[in-house]
Short mmCIF file of C-alpha atoms in Angstrom, two decimals:
data_model
loop_
_atom_site.label_atom_id
_atom_site.label_comp_id
_atom_site.label_asym_id
_atom_site.label_seq_id
_atom_site.Cartn_x
_atom_site.Cartn_y
_atom_site.Cartn_z
CA MET A 1 0.53 -7.45 -46.31
CA ILE A 2 -3.41 -7.86 -46.37
CA PHE A 3 -2.74 -10.56 -43.45
CA LEU A 4 -0.84 -8.07 -41.14
CA LEU A 5 -3.55 -5.52 -41.89
CA ALA A 6 -5.97 -7.88 -40.44
CA LEU A 7 -3.81 -8.32 -37.32
CA LEU A 8 -3.66 -4.44 -36.45
CA PRO A 9 -7.24 -4.23 -34.86
CA LEU A 10 -6.54 -7.11 -32.69
CA CYS A 11 -2.89 -6.08 -31.82
CA ALA A 12 -4.70 -2.60 -30.73
CA SER A 13 -7.31 -4.52 -28.85
CA LEU A 14 -4.96 -6.50 -26.83
CA THR A 15 -3.04 -3.37 -26.01
CA ASP A 16 -6.07 -1.87 -24.91
CA ALA A 17 -6.58 -4.27 -22.74
CA ALA A 18 -3.57 -4.45 -21.16
CA ASP A 19 -4.09 -0.84 -20.35
CA LYS A 20 -7.75 -0.91 -19.32
CA PRO A 21 -7.24 0.88 -15.71
CA TYR A 22 -8.60 -0.30 -12.74
CA HIS A 23 -9.12 1.45 -9.25
CA PHE A 24 -8.64 -1.01 -6.20
CA GLY A 25 -11.49 -1.77 -4.25
CA PHE A 26 -12.91 -4.68 -2.28
CA LYS A 27 -15.80 -6.12 -0.46
CA LYS A 28 -15.00 -5.21 3.36
CA SER A 29 -14.68 -7.71 6.29
CA LYS A 30 -17.59 -8.35 8.62
CA ASN A 31 -17.43 -10.19 11.97
CA GLY A 32 -13.62 -11.18 10.94
CA GLN A 33 -14.88 -13.12 7.50
CA PRO A 34 -12.26 -12.27 4.93
CA ALA A 35 -12.00 -9.37 2.80
CA SER A 36 -13.05 -10.36 -0.65
CA ILE A 37 -11.88 -9.08 -4.31
CA ASP A 38 -13.81 -11.56 -6.20
CA GLN A 39 -16.31 -9.13 -7.73
CA GLU A 40 -14.08 -6.16 -8.67
CA GLY A 41 -13.16 -7.96 -12.18
CA PHE A 42 -9.38 -7.59 -11.75
CA LYS A 43 -8.65 -10.73 -9.41
CA ASP A 44 -7.23 -12.46 -12.34
CA ILE A 45 -4.64 -9.58 -12.98
CA LEU A 46 -3.50 -9.27 -9.51
CA VAL A 47 -2.90 -13.12 -9.14
CA LYS A 48 -1.18 -13.24 -12.24
CA HIS A 49 1.10 -10.68 -11.08
CA GLY A 50 1.60 -12.02 -7.55
CA ALA A 51 0.22 -8.57 -6.27
CA ILE A 52 -0.71 -8.71 -2.32
CA PHE A 53 -4.46 -7.34 -1.25
CA THR A 54 -3.95 -9.78 2.00
CA GLY A 55 -2.64 -12.63 3.83
CA ASP A 56 -3.30 -16.25 4.81
CA PRO A 57 -6.53 -16.41 5.92
CA SER A 58 -6.02 -19.40 8.39
CA LYS A 59 -3.77 -16.97 10.70
CA LYS A 60 -4.48 -14.13 12.43
CA ASP A 61 -1.64 -12.07 11.11
CA LEU A 62 -1.75 -8.47 10.62
CA TYR A 63 0.24 -6.13 8.15
CA LEU A 64 0.39 -2.30 9.03
CA THR A 65 1.13 -0.23 6.15
CA PHE A 66 0.96 3.59 5.73
CA ASP A 67 0.79 5.77 2.93
CA ASN A 68 3.07 8.82 3.32
CA GLY A 69 2.86 11.47 0.59
CA TYR A 70 3.63 14.50 2.28
CA GLU A 71 4.09 14.77 6.30
CA ASN A 72 1.73 16.36 8.63
CA GLY A 73 3.18 15.90 12.04
CA TYR A 74 2.22 12.74 13.04
CA THR A 75 4.71 10.24 11.65
CA ALA A 76 6.86 10.91 14.74
CA LYS A 77 4.38 9.89 17.19
CA ILE A 78 2.95 6.83 15.09
CA LEU A 79 6.56 5.79 15.18
CA ASP A 80 6.89 6.52 19.16
CA ILE A 81 3.55 3.97 19.22
CA LEU A 82 5.35 1.48 17.25
CA LYS A 83 8.49 1.41 18.98
CA ALA A 84 6.90 1.23 22.41
CA LYS A 85 4.61 -1.56 21.21
CA LYS A 86 7.32 -3.42 19.25
CA VAL A 87 5.14 -3.63 15.96
CA PRO A 88 6.82 -3.41 12.68
CA ALA A 89 5.53 -1.28 9.68
CA ILE A 90 5.94 -0.51 5.92
CA PHE A 91 5.85 3.32 4.93
CA PHE A 92 5.30 3.81 1.03
CA VAL A 93 6.64 7.23 0.16
CA THR A 94 6.77 9.80 -2.48
CA GLY A 95 9.77 11.88 -3.76
CA HIS A 96 8.36 14.81 -2.00
CA TYR A 97 8.35 13.05 1.24
CA VAL A 98 12.03 11.89 0.72
CA LYS A 99 13.14 15.04 0.24
CA ASP A 100 11.21 16.85 2.83
CA GLN A 101 11.57 14.31 5.70
CA PRO A 102 15.05 12.50 5.61
CA GLU A 103 15.41 12.11 9.37
CA LEU A 104 12.08 10.37 9.79
CA LEU A 105 13.28 8.37 7.06
CA LYS A 106 16.44 7.32 8.79
CA ARG A 107 14.03 6.47 11.64
CA MET A 108 11.96 4.12 10.03
CA THR A 109 14.98 2.18 8.88
CA ALA A 110 16.65 2.55 12.25
CA GLU A 111 13.55 1.05 14.16
CA GLY A 112 13.34 -1.78 11.68
CA HIS A 113 10.54 -0.80 9.49
CA LEU A 114 10.48 -1.21 5.90
CA ILE A 115 10.41 1.89 3.06
CA GLY A 116 8.10 0.89 0.16
CA ASN A 117 7.73 2.77 -3.25
CA HIS A 118 4.75 5.18 -3.74
CA SER A 119 6.20 6.88 -6.96
CA TRP A 120 8.31 10.15 -7.19
CA SER A 121 5.60 12.35 -8.32
CA HIS A 122 2.28 10.48 -7.90
CA PRO A 123 0.79 10.17 -11.33
CA ASP A 124 -1.66 7.64 -12.59
CA MET A 125 0.67 4.74 -13.57
CA THR A 126 -2.11 3.82 -16.42
CA ARG A 127 -1.48 7.24 -18.14
CA VAL A 128 2.64 7.18 -18.37
CA SER A 129 5.01 4.80 -20.41
CA ASN A 130 7.27 1.88 -18.93
CA GLU A 131 9.89 4.25 -19.28
CA LYS A 132 8.50 6.62 -17.03
CA ILE A 133 7.07 3.84 -14.82
CA ARG A 134 10.73 3.33 -14.25
CA ASP A 135 11.78 6.90 -13.79
CA GLU A 136 9.33 7.37 -11.01
CA LEU A 137 10.30 4.14 -9.21
CA ASP A 138 14.01 4.49 -9.55
CA ARG A 139 14.15 7.97 -8.28
CA VAL A 140 12.45 7.12 -5.00
CA LYS A 141 14.65 3.71 -4.40
CA GLU A 142 17.94 5.56 -5.17
CA GLN A 143 16.89 8.78 -2.82
CA VAL A 144 15.67 6.25 -0.22
CA ALA A 145 18.87 4.67 -0.20
CA GLN A 146 21.36 7.63 -0.24
CA VAL A 147 19.18 8.90 2.97
CA THR A 148 18.61 5.69 4.71
CA GLY A 149 20.98 3.22 3.50
CA GLN A 150 18.27 1.04 2.34
CA GLN A 151 19.22 -0.27 -0.55
CA GLN A 152 16.56 -3.11 -1.33
CA MET A 153 13.07 -1.94 -2.25
CA ARG A 154 10.56 -4.81 -3.20
CA TYR A 155 7.29 -3.31 -2.45
CA LEU A 156 5.09 -0.59 -4.55
CA ARG A 157 1.83 0.97 -3.67
CA PRO A 158 0.59 2.26 -6.93
CA PRO A 159 -0.48 5.93 -6.42
CA ARG A 160 -4.31 6.37 -6.06
CA GLY A 161 -4.72 2.75 -6.34
CA ILE A 162 -4.90 2.64 -9.88
CA PHE A 163 -3.44 -0.01 -12.06
CA SER A 164 -3.37 -2.09 -15.29
CA ASP A 165 -2.23 -5.35 -16.55
CA ARG A 166 0.69 -3.38 -17.99
CA THR A 167 1.79 -1.35 -15.10
CA LEU A 168 1.85 -4.34 -12.95
CA ALA A 169 3.90 -6.32 -15.51
CA ALA A 170 6.38 -3.26 -15.93
CA SER A 171 6.74 -2.85 -12.18
CA LYS A 172 7.13 -6.88 -11.47
CA ALA A 173 9.81 -7.00 -14.02
CA LEU A 174 11.59 -4.04 -12.04
CA GLY A 175 11.68 -6.41 -8.97
CA TYR A 176 8.59 -4.81 -7.30
CA THR A 177 5.50 -6.84 -5.88
CA HIS A 178 2.51 -4.64 -5.70
CA VAL A 179 0.74 -4.27 -1.85
CA PHE A 180 -2.85 -3.39 -1.83
CA TRP A 181 -4.87 -3.82 1.28
CA SER A 182 -8.01 -5.55 2.77
CA VAL A 183 -8.76 -2.84 5.65
CA ALA A 184 -9.25 0.54 5.04
CA TYR A 185 -11.42 3.85 5.62
CA ASN A 186 -11.77 7.32 4.46
CA ASP A 187 -8.63 8.52 6.61
CA TRP A 188 -6.92 10.69 4.32
CA ASN A 189 -9.07 13.50 4.04
CA ILE A 190 -7.48 15.98 7.12
CA ASN A 191 -10.62 18.47 6.91
CA ALA A 192 -12.74 15.53 7.80
CA GLN A 193 -11.32 14.22 11.10
CA LYS A 194 -14.06 12.50 13.37
CA GLY A 195 -11.93 11.56 16.43
CA TRP A 196 -9.55 8.86 17.55
CA LYS A 197 -12.69 6.60 18.67
CA TYR A 198 -13.78 6.92 15.02
CA ALA A 199 -10.67 5.58 13.44
CA HIS A 200 -10.41 2.78 16.05
CA ASP A 201 -13.94 1.69 15.43
CA LYS A 202 -13.42 1.83 11.67
CA VAL A 203 -10.44 -0.51 11.62
CA MET A 204 -11.54 -2.87 14.37
CA ALA A 205 -14.74 -3.55 12.34
CA GLN A 206 -12.95 -4.82 9.41
CA LEU A 207 -9.81 -6.89 11.00
CA HIS A 208 -9.59 -10.60 9.79
CA PRO A 209 -6.90 -13.20 9.58
CA GLY A 210 -4.15 -12.06 7.19
CA ALA A 211 -5.45 -8.14 6.90
CA VAL A 212 -3.35 -5.51 5.16
CA ILE A 213 -4.37 -2.34 6.78
CA LEU A 214 -3.88 0.76 4.78
CA LEU A 215 -3.71 4.01 6.90
CA HIS A 216 -2.75 7.73 6.00
CA ALA A 217 0.04 9.20 8.28
CA VAL A 218 -1.16 12.62 7.74
CA SER A 219 -4.60 11.77 9.78
CA LYS A 220 -4.78 12.79 13.39
CA ASP A 221 -7.31 10.62 14.21
CA ASN A 222 -4.91 7.39 13.02
CA ALA A 223 -2.07 8.70 15.28
CA ASP A 224 -4.47 9.18 18.37
CA ALA A 225 -6.07 5.88 17.88
CA MET A 226 -2.80 3.83 17.16
CA GLY A 227 -1.76 2.40 20.33
CA GLN A 228 -5.67 1.35 21.12
CA ILE A 229 -6.10 -0.23 17.93
CA ILE A 230 -2.97 -2.26 18.64
CA ASP A 231 -3.71 -3.45 22.17
CA ASP A 232 -7.53 -4.59 21.17
CA ALA A 233 -5.94 -6.26 17.96
CA ARG A 234 -3.71 -8.04 20.04
CA LYS A 235 -6.59 -8.86 22.97
CA GLN A 236 -8.37 -10.54 19.93
CA GLY A 237 -5.55 -12.75 19.42
CA TYR A 238 -3.71 -11.02 16.26
CA GLU A 239 -0.23 -10.63 15.75
CA PHE A 240 1.66 -7.79 13.56
CA LYS A 241 3.87 -9.04 11.01
CA SER A 242 6.54 -7.29 8.75
CA LEU A 243 5.58 -7.97 5.06
CA ASP A 244 8.73 -9.63 4.49
CA GLU A 245 7.25 -12.56 6.89
CA MET A 246 4.37 -12.85 4.70
CA GLN A 247 3.78 -15.93 3.12
CA VAL A 248 2.60 -15.74 -0.57
CA HIS A 249 -1.45 -16.63 -0.67
CA THR A 250 -3.24 -16.88 -3.40
CA PRO A 251 -7.12 -15.32 -2.65
#
């Protein structure tokens, strides 16, 4: 009994460590150099669970990803541009989006894009149980399948970019690969749009080989800049790829 009691503090500390929340962040790319998470304190955890934040730094591939928590009237325009430019993307959707925008979901899959999981109700996953995580993810997957026929859902982006060792392990056990990002800017604030050139310049300044680009489809600036971003990236020798084409790379 004394031995078991002595182990209790150790068990508690291990549990606390697994539940330590991290907010994803990174050192931005400059002059085409790789973005970095070396100083963020969570690199080992991401590697341990096979999470993605960038692709192969030796290949000029780009991976376009969108977070779609709600619709703000710009996704159709984004899809028009992606179709015209023959660029694949993945859209991470919430339960609200699934219920509210079934026709856009159908269009995404019909035009060859992936739909990823952004959780049903957008909670901080580190503050809910593993059972709740399963429910959050299963509801999105099942409803997307009913709407679009997409039976597989392999990719997950955690709400707010918050995660822990435990939440990554729980999601991985359900068959998900966490997808973070290596290019981003403050685009989600619909009250702070600054014009297409601002969005274009923010994205272009951070491009690097293997970049996973995070954009929010609620941004008018992103929709207006999308075509120019694609054209200018291609002029620099970049090629847009689907996440399904990414070769696993350990940063």
